[in-house]
XYZ file of C-alpha atoms in Angstrom:
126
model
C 83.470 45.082 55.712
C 87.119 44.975 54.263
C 88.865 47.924 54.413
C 92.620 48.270 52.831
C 94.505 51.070 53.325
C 98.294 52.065 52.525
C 100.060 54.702 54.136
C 103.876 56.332 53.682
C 103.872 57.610 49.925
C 105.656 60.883 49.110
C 108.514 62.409 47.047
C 111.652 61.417 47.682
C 114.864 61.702 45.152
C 116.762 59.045 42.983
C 118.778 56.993 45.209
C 116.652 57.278 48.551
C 114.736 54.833 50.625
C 110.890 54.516 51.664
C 108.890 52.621 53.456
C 105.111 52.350 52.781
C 102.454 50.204 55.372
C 99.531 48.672 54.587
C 96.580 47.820 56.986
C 93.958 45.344 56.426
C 90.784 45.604 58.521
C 88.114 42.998 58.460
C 90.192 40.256 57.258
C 92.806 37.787 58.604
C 95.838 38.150 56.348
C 97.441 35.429 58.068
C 95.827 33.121 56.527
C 96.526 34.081 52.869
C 99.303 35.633 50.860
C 100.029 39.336 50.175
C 101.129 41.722 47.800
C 102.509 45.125 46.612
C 101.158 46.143 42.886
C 101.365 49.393 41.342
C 100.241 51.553 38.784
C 101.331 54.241 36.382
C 98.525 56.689 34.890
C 97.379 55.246 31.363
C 99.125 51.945 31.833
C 97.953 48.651 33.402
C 98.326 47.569 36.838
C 101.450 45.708 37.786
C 102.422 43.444 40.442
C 105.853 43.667 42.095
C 106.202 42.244 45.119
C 104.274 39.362 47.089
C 104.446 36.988 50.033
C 102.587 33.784 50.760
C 100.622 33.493 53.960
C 103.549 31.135 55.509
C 106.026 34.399 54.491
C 108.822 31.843 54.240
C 109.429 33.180 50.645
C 108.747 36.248 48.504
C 108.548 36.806 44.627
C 109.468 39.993 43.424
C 109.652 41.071 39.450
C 113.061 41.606 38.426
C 112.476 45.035 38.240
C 112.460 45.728 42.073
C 114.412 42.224 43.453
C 117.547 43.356 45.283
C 115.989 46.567 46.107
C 112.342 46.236 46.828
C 111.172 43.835 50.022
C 107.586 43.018 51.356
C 107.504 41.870 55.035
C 104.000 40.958 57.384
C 103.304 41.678 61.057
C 99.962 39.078 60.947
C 99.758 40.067 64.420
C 98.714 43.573 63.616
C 96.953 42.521 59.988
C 99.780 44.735 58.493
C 102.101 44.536 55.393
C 105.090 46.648 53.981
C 107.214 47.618 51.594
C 110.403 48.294 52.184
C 112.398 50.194 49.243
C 115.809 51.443 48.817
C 117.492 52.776 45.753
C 114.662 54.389 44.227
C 114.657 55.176 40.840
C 112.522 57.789 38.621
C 111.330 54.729 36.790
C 109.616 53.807 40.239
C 107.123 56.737 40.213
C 103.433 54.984 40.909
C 100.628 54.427 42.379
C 101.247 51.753 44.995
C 98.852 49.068 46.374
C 98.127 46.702 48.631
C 96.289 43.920 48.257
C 95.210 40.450 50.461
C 93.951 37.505 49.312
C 96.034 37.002 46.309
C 97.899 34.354 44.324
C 101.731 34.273 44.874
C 103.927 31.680 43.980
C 107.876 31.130 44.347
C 108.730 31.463 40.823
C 106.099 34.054 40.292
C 104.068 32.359 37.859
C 100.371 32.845 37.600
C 101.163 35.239 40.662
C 99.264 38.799 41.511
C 96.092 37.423 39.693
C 92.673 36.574 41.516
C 92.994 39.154 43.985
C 90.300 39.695 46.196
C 90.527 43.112 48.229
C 92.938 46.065 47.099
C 93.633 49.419 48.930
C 93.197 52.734 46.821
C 96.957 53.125 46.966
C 99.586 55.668 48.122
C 101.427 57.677 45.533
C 105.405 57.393 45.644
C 107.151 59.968 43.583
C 110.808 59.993 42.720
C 112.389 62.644 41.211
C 115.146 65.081 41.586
């Protein structure tokens, strides 16, 4: 059994920085690549972030690069995501997923995912 589960959501204001974790039971992430989607009630999932299992690269949607990084600890089985300058438009549902297509210019990337954590909830708001 797989189990996925991302910890370090909460509400924090515009400008301020969070970390979230992800742990990955069951599975080797070391041998695959990584990623950070999230989602907003009523709209469809999005990818942001992701890292292949090498981690000598990451892709992340212009929307987060410069702010938002992913990092691995395949040691532990763990992922993160670090984030700084959070912005209202940030407010999601965050998760993690293993076993999923990432690429270096971030085409066809996020898709074909194969286990996902039920998320952590990052607020931002003043």
């Amino acid at each position: 059994q797989v189990d996925v589960v991302e910890t370090g959501g909460g509400l924090v204001q515009p400008g301020d920085s969070l970390t979230l974790s992800c742990q990955v039971s069951g599975f080797d992430i070391g041998k695959t690549a990584v990623a950070w989607l999230r989602q907003v009630e009523g709209r469809n999932r999005e990818g942001i972030s992701c890292s292949p299992f090498h981690g000598l690269y990451q892709y992340n949607v212009p929307s987060v690069k410069g702010r938002f990084t992913i990092t691995r600890d395949n040691a532990k089985n763990m992922l993160f995501l670090h984030m700084n300058n959070l912005k209202p438009e940030d407010t999601a549902m965050y998760i993690c997923a293993a076993d999923i297509n990432c690429n270096a210019d971030g085409r066809d990337s996020f898709v074909k995912g194969r286990y996902f954590g039920k998320g952590t909830q990052v607020t931002v708001s003043s």
